[in-house]
XYZ file of C-alpha atoms in Angstrom:
306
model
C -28.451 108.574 97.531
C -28.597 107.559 93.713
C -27.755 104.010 92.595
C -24.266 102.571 93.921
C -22.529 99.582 93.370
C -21.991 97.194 97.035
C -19.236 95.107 98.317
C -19.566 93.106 101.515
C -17.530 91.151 103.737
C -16.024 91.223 106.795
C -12.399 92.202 104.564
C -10.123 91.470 108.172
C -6.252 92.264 106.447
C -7.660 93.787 103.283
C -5.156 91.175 101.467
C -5.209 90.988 97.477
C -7.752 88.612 97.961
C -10.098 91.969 98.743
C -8.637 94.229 96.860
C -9.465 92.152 93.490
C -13.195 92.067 94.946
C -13.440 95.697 95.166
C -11.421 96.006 91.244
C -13.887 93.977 89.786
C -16.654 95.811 91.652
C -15.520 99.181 90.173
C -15.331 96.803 87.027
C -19.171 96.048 86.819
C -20.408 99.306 88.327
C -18.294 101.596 86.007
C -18.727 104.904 87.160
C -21.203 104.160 90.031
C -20.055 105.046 93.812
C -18.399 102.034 95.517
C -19.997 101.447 98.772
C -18.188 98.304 100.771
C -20.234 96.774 103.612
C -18.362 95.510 106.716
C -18.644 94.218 109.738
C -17.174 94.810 113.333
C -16.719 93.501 115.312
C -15.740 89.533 114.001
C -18.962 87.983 113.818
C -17.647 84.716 115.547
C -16.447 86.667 118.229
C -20.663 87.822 119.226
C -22.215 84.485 117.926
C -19.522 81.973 119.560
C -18.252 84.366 122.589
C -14.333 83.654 123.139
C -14.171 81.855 119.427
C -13.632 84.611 117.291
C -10.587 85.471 115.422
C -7.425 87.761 116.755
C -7.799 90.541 114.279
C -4.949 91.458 111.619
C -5.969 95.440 111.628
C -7.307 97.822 113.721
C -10.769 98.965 112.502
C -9.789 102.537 111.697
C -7.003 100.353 109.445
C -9.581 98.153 108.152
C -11.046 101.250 106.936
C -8.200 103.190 105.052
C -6.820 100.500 103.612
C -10.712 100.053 101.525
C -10.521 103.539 100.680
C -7.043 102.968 99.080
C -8.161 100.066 97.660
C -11.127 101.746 95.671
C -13.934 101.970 98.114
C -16.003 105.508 97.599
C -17.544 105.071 100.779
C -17.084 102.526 103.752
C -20.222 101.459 105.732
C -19.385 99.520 109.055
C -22.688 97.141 110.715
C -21.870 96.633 114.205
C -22.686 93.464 114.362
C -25.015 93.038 117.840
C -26.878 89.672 119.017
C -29.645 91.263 117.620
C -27.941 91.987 114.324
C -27.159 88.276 114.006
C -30.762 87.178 114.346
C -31.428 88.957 111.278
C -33.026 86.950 108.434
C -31.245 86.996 105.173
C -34.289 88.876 103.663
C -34.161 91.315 106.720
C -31.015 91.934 106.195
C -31.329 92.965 102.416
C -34.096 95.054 103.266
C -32.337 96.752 105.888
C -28.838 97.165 105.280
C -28.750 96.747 100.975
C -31.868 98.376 99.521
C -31.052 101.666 101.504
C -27.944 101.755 99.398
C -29.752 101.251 96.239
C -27.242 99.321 94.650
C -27.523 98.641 91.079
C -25.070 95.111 91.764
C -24.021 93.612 94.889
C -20.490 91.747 94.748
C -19.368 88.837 97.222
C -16.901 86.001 97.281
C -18.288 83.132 96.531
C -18.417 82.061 99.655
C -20.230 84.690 101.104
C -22.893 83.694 104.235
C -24.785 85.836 105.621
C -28.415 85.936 107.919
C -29.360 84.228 111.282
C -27.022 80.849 111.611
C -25.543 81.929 108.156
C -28.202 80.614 105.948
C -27.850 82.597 103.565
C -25.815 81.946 100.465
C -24.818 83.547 97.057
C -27.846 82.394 95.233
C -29.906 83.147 98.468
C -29.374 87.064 97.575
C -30.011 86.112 94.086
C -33.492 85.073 95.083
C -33.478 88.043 97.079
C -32.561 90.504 94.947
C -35.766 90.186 93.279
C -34.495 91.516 89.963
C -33.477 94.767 91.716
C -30.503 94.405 91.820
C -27.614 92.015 89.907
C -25.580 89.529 92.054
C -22.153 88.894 91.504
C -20.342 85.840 93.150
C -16.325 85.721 92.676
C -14.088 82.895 93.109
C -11.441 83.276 96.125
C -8.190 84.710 94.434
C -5.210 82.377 94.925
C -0.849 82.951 95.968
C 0.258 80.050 93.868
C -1.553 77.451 94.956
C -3.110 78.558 98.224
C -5.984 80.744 98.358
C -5.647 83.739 100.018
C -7.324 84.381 103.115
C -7.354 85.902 106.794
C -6.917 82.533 108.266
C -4.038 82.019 106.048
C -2.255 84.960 107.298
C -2.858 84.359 111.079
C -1.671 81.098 110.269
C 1.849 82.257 108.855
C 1.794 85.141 112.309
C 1.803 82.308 114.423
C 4.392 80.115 112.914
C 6.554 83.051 113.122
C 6.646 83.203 109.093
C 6.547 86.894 108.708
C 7.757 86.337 104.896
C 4.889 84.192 104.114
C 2.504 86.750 105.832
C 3.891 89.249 103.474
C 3.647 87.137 100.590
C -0.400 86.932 101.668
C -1.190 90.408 102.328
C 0.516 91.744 99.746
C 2.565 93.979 101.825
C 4.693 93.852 105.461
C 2.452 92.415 108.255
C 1.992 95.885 110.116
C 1.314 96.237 113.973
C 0.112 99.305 115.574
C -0.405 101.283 119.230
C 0.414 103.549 121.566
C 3.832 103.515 123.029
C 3.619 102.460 126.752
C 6.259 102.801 129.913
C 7.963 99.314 130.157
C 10.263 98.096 132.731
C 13.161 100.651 131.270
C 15.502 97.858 131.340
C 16.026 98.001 127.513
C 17.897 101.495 127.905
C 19.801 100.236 130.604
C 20.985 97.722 128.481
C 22.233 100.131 126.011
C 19.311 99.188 123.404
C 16.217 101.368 124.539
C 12.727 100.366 122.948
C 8.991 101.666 122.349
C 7.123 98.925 123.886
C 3.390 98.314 122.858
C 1.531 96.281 124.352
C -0.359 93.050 122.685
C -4.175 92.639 123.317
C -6.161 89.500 123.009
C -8.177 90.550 120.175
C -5.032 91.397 117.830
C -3.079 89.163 115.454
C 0.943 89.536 116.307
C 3.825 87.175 114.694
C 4.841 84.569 117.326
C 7.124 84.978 119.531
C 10.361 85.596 118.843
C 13.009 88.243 117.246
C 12.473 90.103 114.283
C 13.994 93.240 111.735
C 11.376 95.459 110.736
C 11.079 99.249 110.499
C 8.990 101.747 112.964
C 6.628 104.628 111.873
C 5.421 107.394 114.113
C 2.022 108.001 113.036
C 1.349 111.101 114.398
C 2.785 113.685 112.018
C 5.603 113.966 114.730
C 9.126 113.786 114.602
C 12.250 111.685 116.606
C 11.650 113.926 119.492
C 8.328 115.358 119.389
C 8.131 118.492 117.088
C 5.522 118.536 114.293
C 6.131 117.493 110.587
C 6.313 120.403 107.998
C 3.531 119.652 105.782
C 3.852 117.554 103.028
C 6.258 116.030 104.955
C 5.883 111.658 105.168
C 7.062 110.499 108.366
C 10.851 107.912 108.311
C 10.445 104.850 108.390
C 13.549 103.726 110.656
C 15.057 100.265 110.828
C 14.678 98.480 113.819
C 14.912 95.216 115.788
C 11.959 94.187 117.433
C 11.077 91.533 120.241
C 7.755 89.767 120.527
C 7.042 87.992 123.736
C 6.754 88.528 127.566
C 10.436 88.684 128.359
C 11.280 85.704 129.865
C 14.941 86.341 131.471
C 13.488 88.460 133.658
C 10.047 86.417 134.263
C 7.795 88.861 132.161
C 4.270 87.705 132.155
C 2.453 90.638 129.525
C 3.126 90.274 126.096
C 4.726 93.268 123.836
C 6.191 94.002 120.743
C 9.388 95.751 121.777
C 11.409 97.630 119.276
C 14.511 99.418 119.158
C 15.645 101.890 116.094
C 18.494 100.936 115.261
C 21.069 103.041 116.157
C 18.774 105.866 118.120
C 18.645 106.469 121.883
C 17.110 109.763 121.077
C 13.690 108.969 120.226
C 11.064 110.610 122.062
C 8.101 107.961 121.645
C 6.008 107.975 124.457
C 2.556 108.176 124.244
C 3.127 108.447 120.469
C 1.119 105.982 118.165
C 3.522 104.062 116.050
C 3.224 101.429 113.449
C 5.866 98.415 113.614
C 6.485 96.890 110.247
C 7.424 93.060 109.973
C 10.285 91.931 107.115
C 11.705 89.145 108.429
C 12.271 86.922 111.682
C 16.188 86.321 113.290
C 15.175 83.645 115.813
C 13.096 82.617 118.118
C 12.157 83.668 121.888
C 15.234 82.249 124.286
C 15.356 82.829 128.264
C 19.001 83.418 129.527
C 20.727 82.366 132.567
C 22.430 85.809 132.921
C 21.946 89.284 131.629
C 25.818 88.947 130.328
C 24.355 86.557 127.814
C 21.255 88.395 126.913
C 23.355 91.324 126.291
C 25.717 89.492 123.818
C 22.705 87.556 122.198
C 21.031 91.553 121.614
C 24.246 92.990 119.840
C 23.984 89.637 117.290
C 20.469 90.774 116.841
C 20.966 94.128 115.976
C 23.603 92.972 113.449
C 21.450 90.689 112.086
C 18.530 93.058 111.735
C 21.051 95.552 110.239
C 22.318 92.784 107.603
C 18.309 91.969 106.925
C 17.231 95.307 106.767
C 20.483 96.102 104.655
């Protein structure tokens, strides 16, 4: 391949924090291809087994969201044991000369090589006068820098606004609609249920409004999308949690469209956009109550989503 211009980072959320690294990479490369460097999965997660971060995308996310940031070309290191025993100058000569890139851009607190001893002016050394080394400062939200740790932070407080505010857009959560208990229909308020892995970021607990998006060029009930055609985007209310009034024990992110019994979801993958949280996660002494405390939901999602 001819010269290129590389970004690297691990880029979890692709927040504006990323996307300015990857502007001011197209910035100082001009027309060169823009080849980002990433990592999967969570290098803390392989090092530190059990300590690594829940993950704000999917890595099929991960990757769209570079390309629609700027990136030409998205190269992802699965990052092994072995991987992480890597030298900092074995890594250079393995995964950054291939790419001959004419500059190599990094926050400024970039680490990378066995125990993370590399640094910023580490690949400076490196780079031998082969390539040029650029080191940028962490972008900041008014006065808090923005970060993936920042955003998980806000998810588990249950501040979906602040999320937002960090990413740059609505904290989205994805999967495949699963079979629940079916006692949401019964109740008159039927939901697509996904279900909530360990490795995943999700807002806490809780009751939120937020809008659903099949993702697989498919309509309400199943038919395929002319094409051209961009799937809705339907208001819903959604439940995080493990529904405790009837002793749940497996966490989902339940949502119902407002308004719909019609929907045809199963199996479907869907994408569950957060805008803002009505309350917190309550168990009821009687259904009667849970039924009356779900119809003030859906009016307060409606008034939120409004």
């Amino acid at each position: 391949m001819g010269e290129s211009v590389v970004v690297i980072g691990n880029f979890d959320g692709v927040h504006p924090g990323h996307a300015e690294v990857l502007r001011r990479a197209r910035e100082v490369g001009g027309d060169l291809p823009l080849v980002v460097l990433t990592f999967w999965p969570h290098p803390a997660s392989v090092v530190r087994p059990g300590s690594g971060p829940r993950m704000l995308t999917r890595l099929d996310e991960r990757v769209a969201l570079l390309r629609a940031a700027g990136a030409d070309e998205v190269r992802v290191v699965d990052f092994t044991r072995d991987f992480a025993q890597q030298s900092p100058a074995e890594f250079v000569e393995a995964h950054l000369v291939p790419l001959r890139p004419a500059h190599v851009v990094v926050g400024e607190n970039f680490r990378f090589g066995h125990r993370a001893a590399g640094t910023v002016e580490t690949l400076t050394e490196l780079a031998a006068g082969r390539f040029a080394v650029v080191g940028l400062p962490l972008v900041h939200v008014g006065d808090e820098e923005t970060c993936s740790s920042a955003v998980r932070a806000a998810l588990d407080a249950g501040d979906i606004r602040h999320a937002a505010t960090l990413l740059g857009r609505p904290f989205r959560f994805t999967g495949v609609v699963c079979h629940g208990d079916h006692r949401g229909r019964e109740l008159g308020y039927p939901t697509a249920n996904l279900p909530v892995p360990d490795e995943l970021a999700c807002p806490a607990d809780g009751v939120y409004a937020g809008r659903v998006t099949r993702l697989d060029g498919r309509d309400a009930h199943g038919a395929a999308l002319a094409s051209g055609v961009e799937p809705a985007a339907w208001p819903a209310a959604i439940s995080v949690g493990s529904n405790p009034t009837f002793d749940g024990v497996e966490r989902r992110v339940e949502s119902y469209v407002l308004g719909r019994t019609d929907l045809e979801l199963y199996d479907a993958r869907i994408a569950v956009d957060f805008v803002d949280r009505i309350r917190g996660q309550v168990k009821f002494s009687s259904v009667e109550q849970l039924i009356t405390q779900m119809d003030d939901d859906v009016r307060r999602a409606r008034a939120a989503l409004a």
